[in-house]
mmCIF file of C-alpha atoms and ligand atoms in Angstrom:
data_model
loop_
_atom_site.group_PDB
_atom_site.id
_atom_site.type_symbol
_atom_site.label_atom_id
_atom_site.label_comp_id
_atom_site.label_asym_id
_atom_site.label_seq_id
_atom_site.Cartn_x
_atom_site.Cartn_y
_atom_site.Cartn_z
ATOM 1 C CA UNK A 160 -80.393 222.884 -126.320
ATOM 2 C CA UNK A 161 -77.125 222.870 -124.412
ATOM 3 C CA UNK A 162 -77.965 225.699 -122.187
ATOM 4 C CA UNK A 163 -81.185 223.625 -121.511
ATOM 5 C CA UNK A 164 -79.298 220.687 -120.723
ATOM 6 C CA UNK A 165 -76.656 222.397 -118.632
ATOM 7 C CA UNK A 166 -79.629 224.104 -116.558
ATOM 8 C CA UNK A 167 -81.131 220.358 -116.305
ATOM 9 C CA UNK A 168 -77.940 219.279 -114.823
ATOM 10 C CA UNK A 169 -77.397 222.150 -112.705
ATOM 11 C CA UNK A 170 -80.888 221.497 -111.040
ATOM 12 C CA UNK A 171 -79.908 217.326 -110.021
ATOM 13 C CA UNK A 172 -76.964 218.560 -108.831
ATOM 14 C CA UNK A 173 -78.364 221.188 -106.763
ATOM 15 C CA UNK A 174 -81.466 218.968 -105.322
ATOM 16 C CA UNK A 175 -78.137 216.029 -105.089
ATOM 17 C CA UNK A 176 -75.894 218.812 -102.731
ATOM 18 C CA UNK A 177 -79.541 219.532 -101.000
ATOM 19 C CA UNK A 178 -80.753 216.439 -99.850
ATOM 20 C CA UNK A 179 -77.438 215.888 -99.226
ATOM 21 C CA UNK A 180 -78.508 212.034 -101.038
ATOM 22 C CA UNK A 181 -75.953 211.714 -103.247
ATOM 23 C CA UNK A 182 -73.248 210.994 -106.556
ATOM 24 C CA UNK A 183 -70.739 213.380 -104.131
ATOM 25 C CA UNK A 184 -71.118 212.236 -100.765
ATOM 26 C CA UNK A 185 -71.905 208.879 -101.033
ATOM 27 C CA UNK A 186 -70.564 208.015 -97.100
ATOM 28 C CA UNK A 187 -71.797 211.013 -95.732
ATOM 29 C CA UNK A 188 -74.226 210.429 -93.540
ATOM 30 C CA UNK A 189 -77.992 212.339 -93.969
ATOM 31 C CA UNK A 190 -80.493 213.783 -91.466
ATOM 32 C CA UNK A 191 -83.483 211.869 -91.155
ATOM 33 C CA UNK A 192 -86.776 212.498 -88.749
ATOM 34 C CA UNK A 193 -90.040 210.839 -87.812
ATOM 35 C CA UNK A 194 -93.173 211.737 -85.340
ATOM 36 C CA UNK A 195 -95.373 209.794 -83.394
ATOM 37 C CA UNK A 196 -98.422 210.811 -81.568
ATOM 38 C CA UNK A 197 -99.748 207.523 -80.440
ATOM 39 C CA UNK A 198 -97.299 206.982 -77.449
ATOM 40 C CA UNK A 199 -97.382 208.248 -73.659
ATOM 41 C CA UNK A 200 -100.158 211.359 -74.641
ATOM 42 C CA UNK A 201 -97.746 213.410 -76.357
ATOM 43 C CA UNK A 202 -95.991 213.953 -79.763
ATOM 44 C CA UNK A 203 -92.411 211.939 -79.583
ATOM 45 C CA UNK A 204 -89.522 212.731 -82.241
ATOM 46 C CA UNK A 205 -87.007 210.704 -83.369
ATOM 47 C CA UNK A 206 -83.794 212.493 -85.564
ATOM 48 C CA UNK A 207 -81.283 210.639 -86.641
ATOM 49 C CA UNK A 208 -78.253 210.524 -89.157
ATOM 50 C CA UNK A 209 -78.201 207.627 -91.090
ATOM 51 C CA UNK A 210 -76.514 205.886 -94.430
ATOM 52 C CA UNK A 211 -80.048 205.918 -95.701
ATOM 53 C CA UNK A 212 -83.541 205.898 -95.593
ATOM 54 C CA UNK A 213 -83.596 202.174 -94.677
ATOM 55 C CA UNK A 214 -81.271 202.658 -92.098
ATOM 56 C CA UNK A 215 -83.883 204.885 -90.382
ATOM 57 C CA UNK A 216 -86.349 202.904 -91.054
ATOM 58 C CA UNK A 217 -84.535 199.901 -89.269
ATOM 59 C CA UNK A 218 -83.655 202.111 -86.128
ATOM 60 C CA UNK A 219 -86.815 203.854 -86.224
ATOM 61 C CA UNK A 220 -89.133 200.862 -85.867
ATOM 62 C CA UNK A 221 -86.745 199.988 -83.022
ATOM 63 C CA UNK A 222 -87.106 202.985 -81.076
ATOM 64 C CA UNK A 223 -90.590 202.491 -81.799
ATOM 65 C CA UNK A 224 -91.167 199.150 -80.664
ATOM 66 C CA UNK A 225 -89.231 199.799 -77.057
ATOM 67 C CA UNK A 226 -90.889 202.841 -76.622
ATOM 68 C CA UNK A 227 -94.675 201.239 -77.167
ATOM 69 C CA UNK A 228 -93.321 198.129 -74.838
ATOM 70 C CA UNK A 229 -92.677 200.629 -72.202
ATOM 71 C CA UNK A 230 -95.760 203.012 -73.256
ATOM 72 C CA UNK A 231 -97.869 199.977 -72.358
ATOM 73 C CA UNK A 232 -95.947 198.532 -69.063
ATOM 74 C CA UNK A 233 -96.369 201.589 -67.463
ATOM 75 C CA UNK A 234 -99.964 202.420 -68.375
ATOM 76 C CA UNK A 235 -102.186 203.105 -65.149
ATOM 77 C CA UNK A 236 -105.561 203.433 -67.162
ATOM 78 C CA UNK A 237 -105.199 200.136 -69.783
ATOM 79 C CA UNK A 238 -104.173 196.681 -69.249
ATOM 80 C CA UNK A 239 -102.390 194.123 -72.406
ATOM 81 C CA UNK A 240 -102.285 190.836 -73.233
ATOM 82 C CA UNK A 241 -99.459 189.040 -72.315
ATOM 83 C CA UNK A 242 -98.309 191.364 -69.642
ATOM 84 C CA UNK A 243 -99.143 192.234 -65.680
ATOM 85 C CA UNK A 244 -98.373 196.126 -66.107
ATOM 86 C CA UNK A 245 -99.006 199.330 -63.768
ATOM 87 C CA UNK A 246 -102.570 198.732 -64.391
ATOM 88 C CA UNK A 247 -102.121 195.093 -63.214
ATOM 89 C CA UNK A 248 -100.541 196.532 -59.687
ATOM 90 C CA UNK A 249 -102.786 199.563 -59.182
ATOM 91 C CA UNK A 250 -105.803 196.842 -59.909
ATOM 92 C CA UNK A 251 -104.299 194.618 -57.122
ATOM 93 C CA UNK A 252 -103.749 196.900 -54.495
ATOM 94 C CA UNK A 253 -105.006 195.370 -50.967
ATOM 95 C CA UNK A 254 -104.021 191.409 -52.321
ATOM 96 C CA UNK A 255 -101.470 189.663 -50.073
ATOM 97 C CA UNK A 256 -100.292 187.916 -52.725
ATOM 98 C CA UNK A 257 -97.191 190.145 -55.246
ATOM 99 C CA UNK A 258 -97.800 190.864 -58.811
ATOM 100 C CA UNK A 259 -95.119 189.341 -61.141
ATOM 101 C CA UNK A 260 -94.243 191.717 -63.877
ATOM 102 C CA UNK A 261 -91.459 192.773 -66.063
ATOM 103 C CA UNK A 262 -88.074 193.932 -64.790
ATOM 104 C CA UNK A 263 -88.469 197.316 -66.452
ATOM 105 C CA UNK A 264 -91.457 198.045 -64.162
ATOM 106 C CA UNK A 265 -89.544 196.892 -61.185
ATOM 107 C CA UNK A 266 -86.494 199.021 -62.098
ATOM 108 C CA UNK A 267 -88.634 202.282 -62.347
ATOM 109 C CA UNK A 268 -90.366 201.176 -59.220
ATOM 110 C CA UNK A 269 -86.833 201.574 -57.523
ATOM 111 C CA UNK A 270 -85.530 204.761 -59.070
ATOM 112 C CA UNK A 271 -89.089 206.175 -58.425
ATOM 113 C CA UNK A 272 -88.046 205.514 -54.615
ATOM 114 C CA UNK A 273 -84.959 206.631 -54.714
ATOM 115 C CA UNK A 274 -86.258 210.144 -56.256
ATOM 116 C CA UNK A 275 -88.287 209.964 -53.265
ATOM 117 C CA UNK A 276 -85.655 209.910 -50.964
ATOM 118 C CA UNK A 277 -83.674 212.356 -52.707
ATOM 119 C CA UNK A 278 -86.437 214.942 -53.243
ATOM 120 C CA UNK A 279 -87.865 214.414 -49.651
ATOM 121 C CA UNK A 280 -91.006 213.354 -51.308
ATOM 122 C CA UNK A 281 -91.855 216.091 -53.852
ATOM 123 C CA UNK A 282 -92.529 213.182 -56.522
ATOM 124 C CA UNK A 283 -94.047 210.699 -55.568
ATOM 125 C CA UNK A 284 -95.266 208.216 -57.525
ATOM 126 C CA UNK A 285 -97.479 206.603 -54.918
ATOM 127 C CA UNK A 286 -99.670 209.812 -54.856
ATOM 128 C CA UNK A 287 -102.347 208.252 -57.453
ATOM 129 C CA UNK A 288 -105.226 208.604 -55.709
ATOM 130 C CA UNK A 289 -104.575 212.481 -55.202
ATOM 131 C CA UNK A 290 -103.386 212.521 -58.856
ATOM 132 C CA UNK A 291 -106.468 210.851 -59.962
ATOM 133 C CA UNK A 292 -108.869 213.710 -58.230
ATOM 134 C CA UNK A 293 -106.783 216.008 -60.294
ATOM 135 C CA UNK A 294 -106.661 213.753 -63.523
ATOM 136 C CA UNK A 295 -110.324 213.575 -63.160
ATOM 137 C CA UNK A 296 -111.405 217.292 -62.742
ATOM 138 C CA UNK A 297 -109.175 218.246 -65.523
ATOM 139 C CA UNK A 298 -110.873 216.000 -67.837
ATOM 140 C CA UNK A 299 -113.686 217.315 -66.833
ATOM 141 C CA UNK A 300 -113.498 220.699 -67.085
ATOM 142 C CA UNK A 301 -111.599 220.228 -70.461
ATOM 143 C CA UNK A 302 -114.537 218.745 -72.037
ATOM 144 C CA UNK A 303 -117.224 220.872 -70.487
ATOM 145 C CA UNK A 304 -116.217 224.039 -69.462
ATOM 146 C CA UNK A 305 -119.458 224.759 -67.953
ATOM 147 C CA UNK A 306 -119.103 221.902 -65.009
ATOM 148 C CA UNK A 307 -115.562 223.015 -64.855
ATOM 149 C CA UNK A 308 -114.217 222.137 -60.832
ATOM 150 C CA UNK A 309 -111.569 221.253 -58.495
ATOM 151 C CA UNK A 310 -111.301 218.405 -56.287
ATOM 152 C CA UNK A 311 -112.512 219.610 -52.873
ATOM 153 C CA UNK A 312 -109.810 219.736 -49.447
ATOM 154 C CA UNK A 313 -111.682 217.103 -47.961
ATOM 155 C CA UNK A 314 -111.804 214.700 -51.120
ATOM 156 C CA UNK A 315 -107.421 215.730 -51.687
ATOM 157 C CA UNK A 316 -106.953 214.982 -47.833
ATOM 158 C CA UNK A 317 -109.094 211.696 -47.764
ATOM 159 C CA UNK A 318 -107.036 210.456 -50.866
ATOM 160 C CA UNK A 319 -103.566 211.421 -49.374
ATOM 161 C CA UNK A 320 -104.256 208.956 -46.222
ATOM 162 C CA UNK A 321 -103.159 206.653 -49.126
ATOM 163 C CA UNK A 322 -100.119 207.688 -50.842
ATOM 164 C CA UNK A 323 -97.179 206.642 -48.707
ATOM 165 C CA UNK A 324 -94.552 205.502 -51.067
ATOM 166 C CA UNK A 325 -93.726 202.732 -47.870
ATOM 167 C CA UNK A 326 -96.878 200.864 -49.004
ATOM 168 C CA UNK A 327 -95.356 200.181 -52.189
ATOM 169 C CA UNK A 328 -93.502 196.795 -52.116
ATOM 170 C CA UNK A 329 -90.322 196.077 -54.361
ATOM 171 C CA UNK A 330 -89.687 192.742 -54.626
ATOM 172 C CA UNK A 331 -86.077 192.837 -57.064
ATOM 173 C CA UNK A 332 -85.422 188.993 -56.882
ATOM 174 C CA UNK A 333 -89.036 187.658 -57.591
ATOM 175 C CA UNK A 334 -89.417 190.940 -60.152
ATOM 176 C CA UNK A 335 -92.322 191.643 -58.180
ATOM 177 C CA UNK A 336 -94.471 194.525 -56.584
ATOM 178 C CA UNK A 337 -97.341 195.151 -54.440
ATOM 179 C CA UNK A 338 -99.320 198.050 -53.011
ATOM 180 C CA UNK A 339 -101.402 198.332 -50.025
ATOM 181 C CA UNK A 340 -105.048 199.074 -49.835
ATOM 182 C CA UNK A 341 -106.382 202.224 -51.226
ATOM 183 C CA UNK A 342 -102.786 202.845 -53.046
ATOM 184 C CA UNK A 343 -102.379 203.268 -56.552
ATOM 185 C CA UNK A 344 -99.613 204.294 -59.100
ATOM 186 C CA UNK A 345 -98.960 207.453 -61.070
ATOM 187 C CA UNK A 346 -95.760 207.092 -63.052
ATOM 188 C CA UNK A 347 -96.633 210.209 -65.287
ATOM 189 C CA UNK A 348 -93.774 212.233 -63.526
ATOM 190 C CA UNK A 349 -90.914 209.664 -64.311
ATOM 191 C CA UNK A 350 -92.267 206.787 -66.864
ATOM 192 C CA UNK A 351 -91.754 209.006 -70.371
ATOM 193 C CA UNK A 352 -87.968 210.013 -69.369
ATOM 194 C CA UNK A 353 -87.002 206.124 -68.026
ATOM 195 C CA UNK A 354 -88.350 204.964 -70.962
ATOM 196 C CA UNK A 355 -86.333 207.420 -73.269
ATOM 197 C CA UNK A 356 -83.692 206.607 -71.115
ATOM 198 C CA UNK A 357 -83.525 202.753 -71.303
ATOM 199 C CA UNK A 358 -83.828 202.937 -75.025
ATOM 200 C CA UNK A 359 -81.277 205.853 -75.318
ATOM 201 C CA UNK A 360 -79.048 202.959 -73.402
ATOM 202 C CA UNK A 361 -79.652 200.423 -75.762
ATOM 203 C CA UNK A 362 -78.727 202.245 -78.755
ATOM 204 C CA UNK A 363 -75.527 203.348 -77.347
ATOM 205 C CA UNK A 364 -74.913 199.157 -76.536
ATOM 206 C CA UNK A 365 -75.445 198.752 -79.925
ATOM 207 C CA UNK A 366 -72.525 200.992 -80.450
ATOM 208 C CA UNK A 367 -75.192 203.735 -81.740
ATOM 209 C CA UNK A 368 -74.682 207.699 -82.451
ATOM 210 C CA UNK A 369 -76.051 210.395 -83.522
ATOM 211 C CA UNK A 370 -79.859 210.259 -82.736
ATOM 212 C CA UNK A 371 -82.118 212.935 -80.905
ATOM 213 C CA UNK A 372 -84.904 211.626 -79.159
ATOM 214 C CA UNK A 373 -87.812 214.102 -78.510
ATOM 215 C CA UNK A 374 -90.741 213.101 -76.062
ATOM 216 C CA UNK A 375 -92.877 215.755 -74.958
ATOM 217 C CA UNK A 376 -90.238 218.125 -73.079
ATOM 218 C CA UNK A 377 -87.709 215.234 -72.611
ATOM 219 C CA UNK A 378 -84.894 214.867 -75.128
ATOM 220 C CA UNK A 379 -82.193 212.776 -74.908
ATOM 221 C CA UNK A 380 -79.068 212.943 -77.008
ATOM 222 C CA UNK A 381 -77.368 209.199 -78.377
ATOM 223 C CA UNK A 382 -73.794 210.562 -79.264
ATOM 224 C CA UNK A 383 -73.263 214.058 -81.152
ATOM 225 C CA UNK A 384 -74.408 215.042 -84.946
ATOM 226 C CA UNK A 385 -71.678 214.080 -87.495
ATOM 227 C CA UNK A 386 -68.395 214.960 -86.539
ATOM 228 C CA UNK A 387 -68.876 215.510 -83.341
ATOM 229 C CA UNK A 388 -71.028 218.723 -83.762
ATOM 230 C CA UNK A 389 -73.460 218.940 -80.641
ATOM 231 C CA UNK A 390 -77.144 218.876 -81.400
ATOM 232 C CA UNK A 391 -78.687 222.281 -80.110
ATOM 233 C CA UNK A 392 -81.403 221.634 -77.819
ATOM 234 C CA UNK A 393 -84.515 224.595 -77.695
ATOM 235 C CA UNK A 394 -86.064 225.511 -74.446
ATOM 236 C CA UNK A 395 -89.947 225.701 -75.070
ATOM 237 C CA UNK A 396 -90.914 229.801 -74.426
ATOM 238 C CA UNK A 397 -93.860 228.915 -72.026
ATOM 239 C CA UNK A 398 -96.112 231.547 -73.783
ATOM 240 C CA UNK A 399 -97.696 229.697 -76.405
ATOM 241 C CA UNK A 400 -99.103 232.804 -77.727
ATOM 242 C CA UNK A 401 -95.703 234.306 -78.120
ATOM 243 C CA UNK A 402 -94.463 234.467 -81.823
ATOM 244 C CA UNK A 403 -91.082 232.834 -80.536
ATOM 245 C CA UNK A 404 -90.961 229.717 -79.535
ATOM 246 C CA UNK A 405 -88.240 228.741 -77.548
ATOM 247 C CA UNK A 406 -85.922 230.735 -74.886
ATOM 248 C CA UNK A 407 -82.738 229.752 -74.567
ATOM 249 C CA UNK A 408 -80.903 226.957 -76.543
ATOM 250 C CA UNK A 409 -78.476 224.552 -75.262
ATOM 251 C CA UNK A 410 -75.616 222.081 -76.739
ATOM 252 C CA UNK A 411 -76.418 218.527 -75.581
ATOM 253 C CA UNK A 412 -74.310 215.208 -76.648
ATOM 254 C CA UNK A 413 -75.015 211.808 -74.529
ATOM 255 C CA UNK A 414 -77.184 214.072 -72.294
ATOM 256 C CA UNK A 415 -80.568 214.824 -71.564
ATOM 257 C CA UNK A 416 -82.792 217.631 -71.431
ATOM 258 C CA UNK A 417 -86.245 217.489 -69.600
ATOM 259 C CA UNK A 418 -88.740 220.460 -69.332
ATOM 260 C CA UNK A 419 -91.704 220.320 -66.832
ATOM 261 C CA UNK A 420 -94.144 223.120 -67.848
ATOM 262 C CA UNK A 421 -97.615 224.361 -66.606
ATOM 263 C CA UNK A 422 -98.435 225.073 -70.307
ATOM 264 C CA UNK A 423 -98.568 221.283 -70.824
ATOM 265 C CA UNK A 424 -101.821 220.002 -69.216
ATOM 266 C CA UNK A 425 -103.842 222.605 -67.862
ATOM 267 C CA UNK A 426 -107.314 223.536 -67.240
ATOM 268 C CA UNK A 427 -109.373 226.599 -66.258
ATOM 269 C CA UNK A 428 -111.828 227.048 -63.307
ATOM 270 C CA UNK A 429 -113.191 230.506 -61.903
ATOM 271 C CA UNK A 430 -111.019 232.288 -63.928
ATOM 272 C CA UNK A 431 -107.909 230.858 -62.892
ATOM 273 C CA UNK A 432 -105.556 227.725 -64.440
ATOM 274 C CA UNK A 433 -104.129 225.060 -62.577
ATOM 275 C CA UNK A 434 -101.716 222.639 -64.390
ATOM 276 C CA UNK A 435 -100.511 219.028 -63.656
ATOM 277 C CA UNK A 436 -97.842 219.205 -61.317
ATOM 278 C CA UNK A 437 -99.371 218.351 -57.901
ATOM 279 C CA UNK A 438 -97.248 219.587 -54.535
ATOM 280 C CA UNK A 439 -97.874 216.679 -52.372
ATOM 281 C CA UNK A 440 -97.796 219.589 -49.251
ATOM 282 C CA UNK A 441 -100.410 221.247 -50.066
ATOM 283 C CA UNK A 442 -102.047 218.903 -52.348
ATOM 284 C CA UNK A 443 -102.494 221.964 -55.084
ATOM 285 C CA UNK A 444 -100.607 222.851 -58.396
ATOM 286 C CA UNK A 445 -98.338 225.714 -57.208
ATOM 287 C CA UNK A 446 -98.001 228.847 -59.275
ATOM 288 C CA UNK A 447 -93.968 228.982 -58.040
ATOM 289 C CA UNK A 448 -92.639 228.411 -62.061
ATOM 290 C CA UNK A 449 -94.042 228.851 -65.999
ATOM 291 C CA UNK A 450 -91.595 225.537 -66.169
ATOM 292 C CA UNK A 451 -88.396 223.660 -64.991
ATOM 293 C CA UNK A 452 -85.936 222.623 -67.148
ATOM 294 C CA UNK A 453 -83.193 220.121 -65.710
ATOM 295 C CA UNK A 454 -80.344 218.681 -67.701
ATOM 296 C CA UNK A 455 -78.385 215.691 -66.548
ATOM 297 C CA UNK A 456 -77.063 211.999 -67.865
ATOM 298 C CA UNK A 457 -80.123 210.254 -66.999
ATOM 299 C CA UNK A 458 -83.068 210.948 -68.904
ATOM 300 C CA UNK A 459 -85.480 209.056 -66.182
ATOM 301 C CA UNK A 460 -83.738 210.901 -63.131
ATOM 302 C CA UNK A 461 -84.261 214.022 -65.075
ATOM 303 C CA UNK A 462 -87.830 213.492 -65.420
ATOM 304 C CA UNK A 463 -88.235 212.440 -61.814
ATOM 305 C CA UNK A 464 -85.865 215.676 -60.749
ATOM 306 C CA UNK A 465 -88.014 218.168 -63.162
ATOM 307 C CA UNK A 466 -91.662 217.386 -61.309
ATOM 308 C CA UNK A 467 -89.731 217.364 -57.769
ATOM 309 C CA UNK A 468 -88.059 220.734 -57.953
ATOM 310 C CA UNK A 469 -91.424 222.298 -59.627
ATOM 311 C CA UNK A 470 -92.907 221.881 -56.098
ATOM 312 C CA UNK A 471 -89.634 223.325 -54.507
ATOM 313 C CA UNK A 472 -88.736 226.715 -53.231
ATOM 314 C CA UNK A 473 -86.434 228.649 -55.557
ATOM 315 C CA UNK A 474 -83.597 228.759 -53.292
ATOM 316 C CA UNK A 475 -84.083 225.504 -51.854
ATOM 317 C CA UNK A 476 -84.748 224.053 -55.445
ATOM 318 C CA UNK A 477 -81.131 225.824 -56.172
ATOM 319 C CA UNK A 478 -79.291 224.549 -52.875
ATOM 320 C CA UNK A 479 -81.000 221.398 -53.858
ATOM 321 C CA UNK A 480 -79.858 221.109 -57.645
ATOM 322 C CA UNK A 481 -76.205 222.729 -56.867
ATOM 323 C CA UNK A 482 -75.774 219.488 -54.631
ATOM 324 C CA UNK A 483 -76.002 217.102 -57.058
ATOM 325 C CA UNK A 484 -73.379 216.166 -59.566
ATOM 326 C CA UNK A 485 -73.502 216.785 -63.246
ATOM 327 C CA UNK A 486 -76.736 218.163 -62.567
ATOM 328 C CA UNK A 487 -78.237 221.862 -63.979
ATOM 329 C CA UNK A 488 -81.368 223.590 -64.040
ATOM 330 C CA UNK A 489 -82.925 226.239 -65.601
ATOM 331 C CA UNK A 490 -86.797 228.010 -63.756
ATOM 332 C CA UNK A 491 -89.104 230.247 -65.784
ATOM 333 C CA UNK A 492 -90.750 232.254 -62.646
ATOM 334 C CA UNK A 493 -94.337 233.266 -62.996
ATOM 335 C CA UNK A 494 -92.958 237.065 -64.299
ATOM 336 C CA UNK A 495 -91.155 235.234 -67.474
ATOM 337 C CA UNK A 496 -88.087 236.265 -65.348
ATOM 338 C CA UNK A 497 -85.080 232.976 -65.418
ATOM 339 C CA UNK A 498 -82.797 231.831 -63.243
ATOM 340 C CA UNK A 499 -80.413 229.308 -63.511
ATOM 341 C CA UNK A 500 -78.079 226.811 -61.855
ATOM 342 C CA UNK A 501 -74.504 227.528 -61.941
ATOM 343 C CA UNK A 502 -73.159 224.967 -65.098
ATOM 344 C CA UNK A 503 -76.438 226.115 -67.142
ATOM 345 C CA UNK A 504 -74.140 228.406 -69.074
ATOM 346 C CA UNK A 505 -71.600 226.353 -69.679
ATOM 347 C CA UNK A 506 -74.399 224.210 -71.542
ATOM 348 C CA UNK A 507 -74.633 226.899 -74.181
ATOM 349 C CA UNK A 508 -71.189 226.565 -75.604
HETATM 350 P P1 LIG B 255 -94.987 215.849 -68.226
HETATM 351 O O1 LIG B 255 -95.544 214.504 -67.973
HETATM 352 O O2 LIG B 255 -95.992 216.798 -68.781
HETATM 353 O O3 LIG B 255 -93.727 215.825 -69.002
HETATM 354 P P2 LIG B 255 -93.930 215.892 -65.544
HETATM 355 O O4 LIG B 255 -92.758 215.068 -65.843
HETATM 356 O O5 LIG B 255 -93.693 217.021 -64.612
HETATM 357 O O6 LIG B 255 -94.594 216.502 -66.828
HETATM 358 O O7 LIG B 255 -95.009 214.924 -64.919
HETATM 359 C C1 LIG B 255 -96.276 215.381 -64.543
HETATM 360 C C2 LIG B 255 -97.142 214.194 -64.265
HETATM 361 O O8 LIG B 255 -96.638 213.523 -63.116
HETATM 362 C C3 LIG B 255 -98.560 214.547 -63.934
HETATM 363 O O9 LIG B 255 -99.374 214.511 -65.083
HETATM 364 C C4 LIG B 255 -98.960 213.487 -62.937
HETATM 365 O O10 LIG B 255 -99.329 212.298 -63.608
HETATM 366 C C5 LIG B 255 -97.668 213.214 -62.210
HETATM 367 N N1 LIG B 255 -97.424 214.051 -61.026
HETATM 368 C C6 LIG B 255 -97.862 215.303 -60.743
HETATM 369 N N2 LIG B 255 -97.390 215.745 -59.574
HETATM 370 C C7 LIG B 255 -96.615 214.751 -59.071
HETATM 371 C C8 LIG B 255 -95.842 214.584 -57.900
HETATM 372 N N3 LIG B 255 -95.730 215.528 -56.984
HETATM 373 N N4 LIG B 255 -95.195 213.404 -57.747
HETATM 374 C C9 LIG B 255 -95.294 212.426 -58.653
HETATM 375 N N5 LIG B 255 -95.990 212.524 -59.773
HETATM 376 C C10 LIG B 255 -96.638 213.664 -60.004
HETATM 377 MG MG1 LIG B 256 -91.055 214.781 -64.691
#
């Protein structure tokens, strides 16, 4: 009986040391993790250490709710109640008059521009009506295979007559926009990292640490793990088929890490696949890169930086990324060959 009883006891205070939960460690904090799917077309973590499990909760359904508030302001394809959103503007194009929104919209509207600038155009998120050729035949061919296609030269070169990012009007007093005739948005290429990003930023106002959040190839680290300890941040291996599936890990704390791969949205026509990263040059998805990984402070400009230097040159996409400050990158070539800017190692320590 007492052998039964100590094994008993043995067992609580082995599942007690495992969840960590417990009579030992009462202050300690635990690891905690959620998954959405419902939220900017992609699968969005959340990890956190916390007291408890109603702790997460609490700072879960926060995260949650600022993510779905941005989710829906910077929707192209739906509009909400209550709101005029990217929809609204796109919808508007050609009016005289400027759409009121939210200052959130307005805010990505200007770092949007300023990536612009910086990138010499390579994102651009006035290039919706290319995008939407693209968007369009992917869809497509996803569903049937059989009418698979690409937009035609003449259809890509008609649509890029209207993507001048000087026909987008930013109006930062009135927290207004506007776009010409024929324009339209696409914020795919910065909206999911800004958001992270402005929600990363309130957490940390709320004096907030240790949380990981995860959104489709763009993480963002609030403070460390406990005591300091960084949180160790996986590179996805873009062979899906490959048994291992990351390729390189790096420590992140208060940073962020943002992939842009051709595994993510792709499609197949005549035998060959073209993914969702659109080189406003040519008009085409380049086969340069398997993905580009950037890591910087600013989960939004990371996003925006990621799509640019996809549709860079290696060496100019190197020059480019060794000019700007507290900024690293990380290319898979076509080959499965890497390189790498010249902090990227220092990120794995
Ligand atoms: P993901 O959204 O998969 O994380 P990206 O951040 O690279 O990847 O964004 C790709 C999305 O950005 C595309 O789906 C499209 O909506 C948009 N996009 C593609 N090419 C460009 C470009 N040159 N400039 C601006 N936006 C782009
Ligand atoms: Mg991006």
């Amino acid at each position: 009986m007492k052998r039964i009883i100590s094994a008993i006891l043995l067992i609580i205070i082995a599942a007690a040391a495992f969840t960590g939960c417990g009579i030992f460690t009462p202050s300690a904090p635990q690891r905690f993790s959620v998954v959405w799917y419902d939220l900017f077309d992609t699968g969005i973590s959340v990890t956190a250490y916390c007291r408890d499990q109603k702790e997460f909760s609490a700072l879960s359904s926060e995260i949650y709710s600022e993510l779905q508030r941005y989710h829906r302001l910077f929707d192209i394809y739906n509009e909400y109640e209550g709101m005029n959103n990217a929809c609204t503007v796109n919808k508007r194009a050609g009016d005289r008059s400027l759409v009121e929104t939210d200052p959130a919209l307005v805010e990505l509207a200007v770092l949007a521009a300023e990536m612009y600038r910086l990138t010499d155009g390579r994102v651009n998120v006035a290039l919706g009506p290319v995008l939407s050729l693209w968007h369009e035949a992917r869809e497509v061919s996803l569903q049937s295979p059989d009418k698979a296609y690409i937009p035609s030269a003449g259809e890509l070169s008609a649509a890029a007559q209207h993507c001048s990012i000087e026909g987008l009007f930013i109006d930062r007093e009135k927290n207004a926009l506007r776009l010409e005739e024929g324009m339209s948005l696409d914020l795919g290429a910065v909206a999911k990292g800004f958001a992270v990003e402005k929600t990363a930023q309130k957490l940390e106002a709320e004096g907030r640490s240790m949380v990981l959040i995860s959104a489709g190839g763009n993480v963002r680290a609030v403070g460390s793990k406990p005591e300091g300890e960084k949180w160790s941040v996986a590179i996805q291996n873009p062979d899906l088929t490959s048994e291992k599936n990351y390729v390189d890990v790096i420590l992140a704390q208060d940073i962020s890490v943002v992939t842009s791969g051709v595994y993510q949205r792709c499609f197949e026509y005549n035998g060959r696949s073209y993914h969702h990263i659109i080189d406003p040059d040519t008009l085409m998805p380049e086969d340069r890169y398997l993905s580009v990984t950037i890591a910087a402070k600013d989960s939004g400009a990371a996003d925006a930086l990621s799509t640019a230097v996809f549709n860079m040159d290696q060496a100019e996409g190197l020059a480019f990324i060794e000019s700007l400050q507290d900024t690293e990158a990380l290319w898979i070539l076509p080959d499965g060959s890497f390189a790498e800017s010249s902090g990227w190692e220092a990120l794995r320590k």
